[in-house]
């Protein structure tokens, strides 16, 4: 007598259907186990308070930039102006053309690579060899003057403070016409150097003196405000002391700069 038991209509073999079913039960079992192990914990909502400092620039800056090689620039002069709205960049091109840019236009020309200039405050230019009337330069960490695109130079100078750079970071001395003088100006402005010494003179440059005064003025006239932001987190009971009442008043990561 022939068996009336019919084979599954599915095109898959029985062992494959069994494997799929076993896999489904295994997954459900793991999820139930996890839920059981965590189900005993009770959660509570705690407040997390962050303190955020905001620095607002009140003065503006006029920056004069010169193209010294194709797509390679240097800052020749910077000076402050009473109104932040009057901030401008004047660019003198190799072909004699002069362009003027606003803060918003500068933001559009700065790339992510240019942001490296904001963190570079070391001096990469060695002292001049006056006996041979040549300049010896030492480049560190892959640094090269070919990096000095217009966006890089502007981010390294004081214009960078209007497009997001921390005011606590001194200007990048290498993007200036006289990098050694600017480097010493940075030391003077941060209080690590003595004032009025002959070591702060470089080629009798009045432009370098104005750069020093501009950076000091920009910092001294900036205003700082503080606000708190409260967020809420769900944590296991008994661990609220770890999260509650956190205050982050430092300038790193929680401060913003209003350019």
Short mmCIF file of N, CA and C in Angstrom, two decimals, residues 54-211:
data_model
loop_
_atom_site.label_atom_id
_atom_site.label_comp_id
_atom_site.label_asym_id
_atom_site.label_seq_id
_atom_site.Cartn_x
_atom_site.Cartn_y
_atom_site.Cartn_z
N UNK A 54 30.79 81.10 25.79
CA UNK A 54 30.79 81.63 24.43
C UNK A 54 31.59 82.92 24.40
N UNK A 55 32.58 82.98 23.50
CA UNK A 55 33.39 84.18 23.32
C UNK A 55 32.92 84.92 22.08
N UNK A 56 32.60 86.19 22.23
CA UNK A 56 32.09 87.00 21.13
C UNK A 56 33.08 88.11 20.80
N UNK A 57 33.49 88.16 19.54
CA UNK A 57 34.39 89.22 19.10
C UNK A 57 33.58 90.51 18.92
N UNK A 58 34.15 91.61 19.38
CA UNK A 58 33.46 92.90 19.23
C UNK A 58 34.13 93.79 18.18
N UNK A 59 35.40 93.53 17.89
CA UNK A 59 36.12 94.30 16.87
C UNK A 59 36.20 93.50 15.57
N UNK A 60 36.50 94.20 14.49
CA UNK A 60 36.74 93.55 13.21
C UNK A 60 38.21 93.63 12.85
N UNK A 61 38.58 92.97 11.76
CA UNK A 61 39.97 92.95 11.31
C UNK A 61 40.04 93.17 9.81
N UNK A 62 40.98 94.00 9.39
CA UNK A 62 41.30 94.15 7.98
C UNK A 62 42.61 93.41 7.73
N UNK A 63 42.59 92.44 6.84
CA UNK A 63 43.76 91.62 6.54
C UNK A 63 44.21 91.86 5.10
N UNK A 64 45.49 92.17 4.94
CA UNK A 64 46.06 92.36 3.61
C UNK A 64 46.94 91.16 3.28
N UNK A 65 46.61 90.47 2.19
CA UNK A 65 47.30 89.25 1.79
C UNK A 65 47.90 89.46 0.41
N UNK A 66 49.11 88.93 0.21
CA UNK A 66 49.77 89.04 -1.09
C UNK A 66 50.11 87.66 -1.63
N UNK A 67 49.89 87.48 -2.93
CA UNK A 67 50.27 86.24 -3.59
C UNK A 67 51.75 86.34 -3.98
N UNK A 68 52.58 85.48 -3.42
CA UNK A 68 54.03 85.55 -3.65
C UNK A 68 54.51 84.51 -4.65
N UNK A 69 53.67 83.53 -4.95
CA UNK A 69 53.92 82.49 -5.96
C UNK A 69 52.56 81.98 -6.37
N UNK A 70 52.46 81.30 -7.51
CA UNK A 70 51.15 80.82 -7.92
C UNK A 70 50.45 80.02 -6.83
N UNK A 71 49.30 80.52 -6.39
CA UNK A 71 48.49 79.88 -5.35
C UNK A 71 49.23 79.73 -4.02
N UNK A 72 50.14 80.64 -3.75
CA UNK A 72 50.87 80.66 -2.48
C UNK A 72 50.86 82.08 -1.94
N UNK A 73 50.40 82.24 -0.68
CA UNK A 73 50.13 83.58 -0.15
C UNK A 73 50.83 83.79 1.19
N UNK A 74 50.89 85.06 1.60
CA UNK A 74 51.38 85.43 2.91
C UNK A 74 50.63 86.67 3.38
N UNK A 75 50.50 86.81 4.70
CA UNK A 75 49.84 87.98 5.28
C UNK A 75 50.86 89.10 5.43
N UNK A 76 50.54 90.24 4.87
CA UNK A 76 51.45 91.38 4.96
C UNK A 76 51.06 92.34 6.09
N UNK A 77 49.78 92.43 6.38
CA UNK A 77 49.36 93.38 7.41
C UNK A 77 47.99 92.98 7.96
N UNK A 78 47.80 93.24 9.25
CA UNK A 78 46.50 93.07 9.90
C UNK A 78 46.27 94.25 10.84
N UNK A 79 45.08 94.77 10.84
CA UNK A 79 44.74 95.84 11.77
C UNK A 79 43.29 95.72 12.17
N UNK A 80 42.98 96.12 13.39
CA UNK A 80 41.62 96.02 13.88
C UNK A 80 40.82 97.25 13.46
N UNK A 81 39.50 97.05 13.36
CA UNK A 81 38.55 98.13 13.09
C UNK A 81 37.46 98.04 14.15
N UNK A 82 36.83 99.16 14.48
CA UNK A 82 35.86 99.16 15.60
C UNK A 82 34.69 98.20 15.43
N UNK A 83 34.20 98.04 14.21
CA UNK A 83 33.01 97.23 13.99
C UNK A 83 33.37 95.88 13.36
N UNK A 84 32.81 94.82 13.93
CA UNK A 84 33.04 93.48 13.38
C UNK A 84 32.47 93.35 11.97
N UNK A 85 31.44 94.13 11.69
CA UNK A 85 30.81 94.07 10.36
C UNK A 85 31.72 94.58 9.26
N UNK A 86 32.75 95.33 9.64
CA UNK A 86 33.67 95.89 8.64
C UNK A 86 34.86 94.99 8.35
N UNK A 87 34.85 93.77 8.85
CA UNK A 87 35.93 92.83 8.61
C UNK A 87 36.06 92.55 7.11
N UNK A 88 37.28 92.66 6.60
CA UNK A 88 37.53 92.46 5.18
C UNK A 88 38.89 91.79 4.98
N UNK A 89 39.04 91.15 3.81
CA UNK A 89 40.31 90.59 3.38
C UNK A 89 40.63 91.19 2.02
N UNK A 90 41.80 91.80 1.92
CA UNK A 90 42.27 92.41 0.67
C UNK A 90 43.39 91.53 0.12
N UNK A 91 43.18 91.01 -1.08
CA UNK A 91 44.13 90.07 -1.67
C UNK A 91 44.77 90.72 -2.90
N UNK A 92 46.11 90.80 -2.88
CA UNK A 92 46.87 91.34 -4.01
C UNK A 92 47.44 90.17 -4.81
N UNK A 93 46.96 90.01 -6.04
CA UNK A 93 47.36 88.87 -6.86
C UNK A 93 48.65 89.16 -7.64
N UNK A 94 49.25 88.08 -8.13
CA UNK A 94 50.49 88.21 -8.90
C UNK A 94 50.31 89.06 -10.17
N UNK A 95 49.13 88.98 -10.76
CA UNK A 95 48.89 89.72 -12.00
C UNK A 95 48.52 91.17 -11.76
N UNK A 96 48.59 91.62 -10.50
CA UNK A 96 48.28 93.01 -10.18
C UNK A 96 46.84 93.24 -9.79
N UNK A 97 45.99 92.24 -9.93
CA UNK A 97 44.59 92.39 -9.57
C UNK A 97 44.42 92.40 -8.06
N UNK A 98 43.48 93.20 -7.56
CA UNK A 98 43.21 93.29 -6.13
C UNK A 98 41.76 92.89 -5.88
N UNK A 99 41.56 91.89 -5.01
CA UNK A 99 40.22 91.42 -4.67
C UNK A 99 39.95 91.70 -3.20
N UNK A 100 38.68 91.95 -2.90
CA UNK A 100 38.25 92.18 -1.52
C UNK A 100 37.15 91.19 -1.17
N UNK A 101 37.29 90.55 0.00
CA UNK A 101 36.34 89.53 0.42
C UNK A 101 35.77 89.84 1.80
N UNK A 102 34.51 89.47 2.00
CA UNK A 102 33.85 89.60 3.30
C UNK A 102 34.06 88.32 4.09
N UNK A 103 33.60 88.35 5.35
CA UNK A 103 33.73 87.16 6.20
C UNK A 103 33.00 85.97 5.60
N UNK A 104 31.79 86.19 5.11
CA UNK A 104 31.01 85.09 4.54
C UNK A 104 31.69 84.50 3.31
N UNK A 105 32.32 85.33 2.51
CA UNK A 105 33.03 84.84 1.33
C UNK A 105 34.26 84.03 1.73
N UNK A 106 34.93 84.46 2.79
CA UNK A 106 36.10 83.74 3.28
C UNK A 106 35.70 82.35 3.77
N UNK A 107 34.57 82.25 4.46
CA UNK A 107 34.11 80.95 4.96
C UNK A 107 33.97 79.95 3.83
N UNK A 108 33.53 80.41 2.68
CA UNK A 108 33.29 79.52 1.56
C UNK A 108 34.57 79.02 0.91
N UNK A 109 35.67 79.73 1.11
CA UNK A 109 36.92 79.33 0.44
C UNK A 109 37.86 78.54 1.34
N UNK A 110 37.50 78.34 2.59
CA UNK A 110 38.34 77.59 3.52
C UNK A 110 37.91 76.12 3.51
N UNK A 111 38.88 75.22 3.31
CA UNK A 111 38.60 73.79 3.26
C UNK A 111 39.01 73.12 4.57
N UNK A 112 38.67 71.84 4.68
CA UNK A 112 39.04 71.08 5.88
C UNK A 112 40.55 71.01 6.03
N UNK A 113 41.27 70.89 4.94
CA UNK A 113 42.73 70.85 4.99
C UNK A 113 43.30 72.16 5.51
N UNK A 114 42.64 73.27 5.21
CA UNK A 114 43.11 74.57 5.67
C UNK A 114 43.04 74.72 7.18
N UNK A 115 42.19 73.91 7.82
CA UNK A 115 42.05 74.02 9.27
C UNK A 115 43.32 73.62 10.01
N UNK A 116 44.25 72.94 9.32
CA UNK A 116 45.53 72.59 9.94
C UNK A 116 46.28 73.84 10.37
N UNK A 117 46.08 74.93 9.65
CA UNK A 117 46.78 76.17 9.98
C UNK A 117 46.37 76.70 11.34
N UNK A 118 45.15 76.41 11.78
CA UNK A 118 44.67 76.92 13.06
C UNK A 118 45.42 76.29 14.23
N UNK A 119 45.86 75.05 14.06
CA UNK A 119 46.54 74.34 15.15
C UNK A 119 48.06 74.46 15.08
N UNK A 120 48.57 75.10 14.04
CA UNK A 120 50.02 75.22 13.86
C UNK A 120 50.48 76.55 14.42
N UNK A 121 51.09 76.53 15.59
CA UNK A 121 51.61 77.76 16.19
C UNK A 121 53.11 77.72 16.37
N UNK A 122 53.76 76.65 15.87
CA UNK A 122 55.21 76.53 15.98
C UNK A 122 55.89 77.28 14.84
N UNK A 123 57.10 77.70 15.09
CA UNK A 123 57.88 78.40 14.07
C UNK A 123 58.64 77.38 13.23
N UNK A 124 58.43 77.40 11.93
CA UNK A 124 59.10 76.45 11.04
C UNK A 124 60.26 77.08 10.27
N UNK A 125 60.51 78.35 10.47
CA UNK A 125 61.57 79.04 9.74
C UNK A 125 62.76 79.28 10.67
N UNK A 126 63.93 78.80 10.28
CA UNK A 126 65.13 78.99 11.09
C UNK A 126 65.66 80.40 10.90
N UNK A 127 66.67 80.75 11.68
CA UNK A 127 67.23 82.11 11.61
C UNK A 127 67.90 82.35 10.26
N UNK A 128 67.96 83.62 9.89
CA UNK A 128 68.58 83.99 8.63
C UNK A 128 70.11 83.96 8.74
N UNK A 129 70.75 83.54 7.67
CA UNK A 129 72.21 83.57 7.61
C UNK A 129 72.61 84.91 7.01
N UNK A 130 72.84 85.90 7.87
CA UNK A 130 73.10 87.26 7.39
C UNK A 130 74.43 87.38 6.66
N UNK A 131 75.38 86.47 6.96
CA UNK A 131 76.69 86.57 6.31
C UNK A 131 76.58 86.25 4.81
N UNK A 132 75.70 85.30 4.47
CA UNK A 132 75.53 84.94 3.07
C UNK A 132 74.28 85.58 2.46
N UNK A 133 73.56 86.32 3.31
CA UNK A 133 72.33 86.98 2.86
C UNK A 133 71.34 86.00 2.24
N UNK A 134 71.29 84.83 2.84
CA UNK A 134 70.32 83.83 2.40
C UNK A 134 69.47 83.41 3.59
N UNK A 135 68.35 82.82 3.30
CA UNK A 135 67.45 82.38 4.36
C UNK A 135 67.40 80.86 4.40
N UNK A 136 67.69 80.29 5.56
CA UNK A 136 67.62 78.86 5.74
C UNK A 136 66.32 78.51 6.43
N UNK A 137 65.60 77.56 5.88
CA UNK A 137 64.32 77.17 6.45
C UNK A 137 64.31 75.71 6.85
N UNK A 138 63.70 75.43 7.97
CA UNK A 138 63.57 74.06 8.47
C UNK A 138 62.08 73.75 8.57
N UNK A 139 61.65 72.68 7.92
CA UNK A 139 60.24 72.32 7.92
C UNK A 139 60.04 71.04 8.71
N UNK A 140 59.04 71.05 9.57
CA UNK A 140 58.80 69.93 10.46
C UNK A 140 57.42 69.34 10.21
N UNK A 141 57.27 68.06 10.53
CA UNK A 141 55.98 67.37 10.48
C UNK A 141 55.28 67.53 9.13
N UNK A 142 56.06 67.44 8.05
CA UNK A 142 55.46 67.51 6.73
C UNK A 142 55.05 68.90 6.30
N UNK A 143 55.45 69.90 7.04
CA UNK A 143 55.08 71.28 6.71
C UNK A 143 55.84 71.76 5.47
N UNK A 144 55.17 72.55 4.65
CA UNK A 144 55.79 73.12 3.46
C UNK A 144 55.07 74.40 3.08
N UNK A 145 55.79 75.42 2.56
CA UNK A 145 55.13 76.66 2.13
C UNK A 145 54.10 76.44 1.03
N UNK A 146 54.19 75.30 0.33
CA UNK A 146 53.20 75.04 -0.71
C UNK A 146 51.81 74.84 -0.12
N UNK A 147 51.71 74.67 1.18
CA UNK A 147 50.42 74.54 1.83
C UNK A 147 49.70 75.88 1.93
N UNK A 148 50.42 76.96 1.66
CA UNK A 148 49.89 78.30 1.92
C UNK A 148 48.91 78.77 0.85
N UNK A 149 47.84 78.01 0.69
CA UNK A 149 46.75 78.48 -0.16
C UNK A 149 46.09 79.67 0.53
N UNK A 150 45.22 80.33 -0.17
CA UNK A 150 44.56 81.50 0.42
C UNK A 150 43.76 81.12 1.65
N UNK A 151 43.03 79.99 1.57
CA UNK A 151 42.25 79.56 2.72
C UNK A 151 43.12 79.20 3.91
N UNK A 152 44.25 78.55 3.67
CA UNK A 152 45.17 78.16 4.74
C UNK A 152 45.72 79.40 5.45
N UNK A 153 46.14 80.38 4.67
CA UNK A 153 46.73 81.60 5.24
C UNK A 153 45.69 82.35 6.07
N UNK A 154 44.48 82.46 5.56
CA UNK A 154 43.45 83.21 6.29
C UNK A 154 43.04 82.48 7.57
N UNK A 155 42.99 81.17 7.54
CA UNK A 155 42.68 80.43 8.76
C UNK A 155 43.81 80.54 9.78
N UNK A 156 45.03 80.61 9.31
CA UNK A 156 46.16 80.74 10.22
C UNK A 156 46.29 82.11 10.84
N UNK A 157 45.81 83.15 10.15
CA UNK A 157 45.87 84.51 10.68
C UNK A 157 44.69 84.83 11.56
N UNK A 158 44.51 86.12 11.83
CA UNK A 158 43.42 86.53 12.72
C UNK A 158 42.05 86.41 12.07
N UNK A 159 42.01 86.31 10.77
CA UNK A 159 40.73 86.08 10.11
C UNK A 159 40.11 84.76 10.56
N UNK A 160 40.96 83.83 10.96
CA UNK A 160 40.47 82.53 11.42
C UNK A 160 39.54 82.63 12.62
N UNK A 161 39.73 83.66 13.45
CA UNK A 161 38.88 83.81 14.62
C UNK A 161 37.44 84.15 14.25
N UNK A 162 37.24 84.64 13.06
CA UNK A 162 35.89 85.00 12.62
C UNK A 162 35.19 83.83 11.92
N UNK A 163 35.91 82.73 11.73
CA UNK A 163 35.31 81.58 11.06
C UNK A 163 35.50 80.30 11.87
N UNK A 164 35.61 80.45 13.19
CA UNK A 164 35.56 79.28 14.06
C UNK A 164 36.79 78.92 14.85
N UNK A 165 37.93 79.57 14.62
CA UNK A 165 39.14 79.22 15.36
C UNK A 165 39.06 79.76 16.78
N UNK A 166 39.58 78.99 17.73
CA UNK A 166 39.59 79.42 19.12
C UNK A 166 40.49 80.63 19.30
N UNK A 167 39.98 81.62 20.01
CA UNK A 167 40.76 82.83 20.26
C UNK A 167 41.95 82.56 21.16
N UNK A 168 41.93 81.44 21.87
CA UNK A 168 43.05 81.08 22.74
C UNK A 168 44.27 80.60 21.95
N UNK A 169 44.07 80.24 20.67
CA UNK A 169 45.17 79.79 19.83
C UNK A 169 45.84 80.99 19.18
N UNK A 170 47.14 81.19 19.38
CA UNK A 170 47.83 82.32 18.73
C UNK A 170 47.82 82.16 17.21
N UNK A 171 48.04 83.24 16.48
CA UNK A 171 48.14 83.12 15.01
C UNK A 171 49.29 82.20 14.62
N UNK A 172 49.15 81.57 13.47
CA UNK A 172 50.22 80.73 12.91
C UNK A 172 51.30 81.65 12.37
N UNK A 173 52.49 81.70 12.98
CA UNK A 173 53.50 82.67 12.55
C UNK A 173 53.99 82.45 11.12
N UNK A 174 53.87 81.23 10.61
CA UNK A 174 54.44 80.92 9.31
C UNK A 174 53.69 81.51 8.13
N UNK A 175 52.47 82.00 8.35
CA UNK A 175 51.69 82.54 7.25
C UNK A 175 51.91 84.05 7.07
N UNK A 176 52.81 84.61 7.88
CA UNK A 176 53.07 86.05 7.82
C UNK A 176 54.33 86.36 7.01
N UNK A 177 54.43 87.61 6.63
CA UNK A 177 55.59 88.07 5.87
C UNK A 177 56.86 87.93 6.70
N UNK A 178 56.75 88.20 8.00
CA UNK A 178 57.89 88.05 8.91
C UNK A 178 57.52 87.01 9.98
N UNK A 179 57.71 85.74 9.70
CA UNK A 179 57.26 84.70 10.63
C UNK A 179 57.95 84.73 11.99
N UNK A 180 59.24 85.04 12.00
CA UNK A 180 59.95 85.08 13.28
C UNK A 180 59.39 86.18 14.18
N UNK A 181 59.13 87.34 13.59
CA UNK A 181 58.58 88.44 14.38
C UNK A 181 57.20 88.09 14.91
N UNK A 182 56.38 87.48 14.07
CA UNK A 182 55.04 87.11 14.53
C UNK A 182 55.10 86.07 15.63
N UNK A 183 56.04 85.13 15.53
CA UNK A 183 56.19 84.12 16.57
C UNK A 183 56.53 84.78 17.91
N UNK A 184 57.44 85.75 17.89
CA UNK A 184 57.79 86.45 19.13
C UNK A 184 56.64 87.32 19.62
N UNK A 185 55.86 87.87 18.69
CA UNK A 185 54.68 88.63 19.08
C UNK A 185 53.68 87.73 19.81
N UNK A 186 53.56 86.49 19.33
CA UNK A 186 52.67 85.55 20.00
C UNK A 186 53.11 85.29 21.43
N UNK A 187 54.43 85.13 21.62
CA UNK A 187 54.95 84.91 22.96
C UNK A 187 54.70 86.12 23.84
N UNK A 188 54.85 87.29 23.27
CA UNK A 188 54.62 88.53 24.01
C UNK A 188 53.16 88.64 24.42
N UNK A 189 52.26 88.34 23.50
CA UNK A 189 50.83 88.47 23.78
C UNK A 189 50.36 87.48 24.82
N UNK A 190 51.00 86.30 24.87
CA UNK A 190 50.60 85.28 25.84
C UNK A 190 51.24 85.51 27.20
N UNK A 191 52.11 86.51 27.31
CA UNK A 191 52.71 86.84 28.59
C UNK A 191 53.97 86.09 28.90
N UNK A 192 54.50 85.32 27.95
CA UNK A 192 55.70 84.53 28.22
C UNK A 192 56.98 85.27 27.86
N UNK A 193 56.85 86.47 27.31
CA UNK A 193 58.03 87.24 26.96
C UNK A 193 58.05 88.56 27.69
N UNK A 194 59.18 89.23 27.68
CA UNK A 194 59.27 90.54 28.31
C UNK A 194 58.94 91.60 27.29
N UNK A 195 58.42 92.71 27.75
CA UNK A 195 57.99 93.76 26.83
C UNK A 195 59.12 94.74 26.58
N UNK A 196 59.11 95.28 25.38
CA UNK A 196 59.99 96.40 25.08
C UNK A 196 61.40 96.04 24.72
N UNK A 197 61.77 94.73 24.71
CA UNK A 197 63.14 94.36 24.43
C UNK A 197 63.46 94.42 22.95
N UNK A 198 64.77 94.53 22.64
CA UNK A 198 65.19 94.60 21.26
C UNK A 198 64.94 93.28 20.54
N UNK A 199 64.77 92.17 21.31
CA UNK A 199 64.54 90.88 20.68
C UNK A 199 63.20 90.84 19.95
N UNK A 200 62.34 91.81 20.18
CA UNK A 200 61.04 91.83 19.53
C UNK A 200 61.04 92.70 18.29
N UNK A 201 62.21 93.10 17.84
CA UNK A 201 62.31 93.86 16.60
C UNK A 201 62.77 92.94 15.48
N UNK A 202 62.22 93.15 14.31
CA UNK A 202 62.62 92.31 13.17
C UNK A 202 62.58 93.16 11.93
N UNK A 203 63.73 93.47 11.39
CA UNK A 203 63.85 94.25 10.16
C UNK A 203 63.15 95.60 10.25
N UNK A 204 62.93 96.09 11.45
CA UNK A 204 62.29 97.39 11.61
C UNK A 204 60.89 97.44 11.04
N UNK A 205 60.18 96.32 11.07
CA UNK A 205 58.88 96.25 10.42
C UNK A 205 57.78 96.85 11.28
N UNK A 206 57.16 97.92 10.80
CA UNK A 206 56.02 98.49 11.50
C UNK A 206 54.79 97.61 11.35
N UNK A 207 54.73 96.85 10.24
CA UNK A 207 53.59 95.94 10.03
C UNK A 207 53.55 94.88 11.12
N UNK A 208 54.72 94.38 11.53
CA UNK A 208 54.75 93.37 12.57
C UNK A 208 54.24 93.92 13.89
N UNK A 209 54.57 95.17 14.19
CA UNK A 209 54.08 95.79 15.42
C UNK A 209 52.57 95.92 15.39
N UNK A 210 52.02 96.27 14.24
CA UNK A 210 50.57 96.39 14.15
C UNK A 210 49.89 95.04 14.29
N UNK A 211 50.56 93.97 13.81
CA UNK A 211 50.01 92.64 13.98
C UNK A 211 49.91 92.28 15.46
#
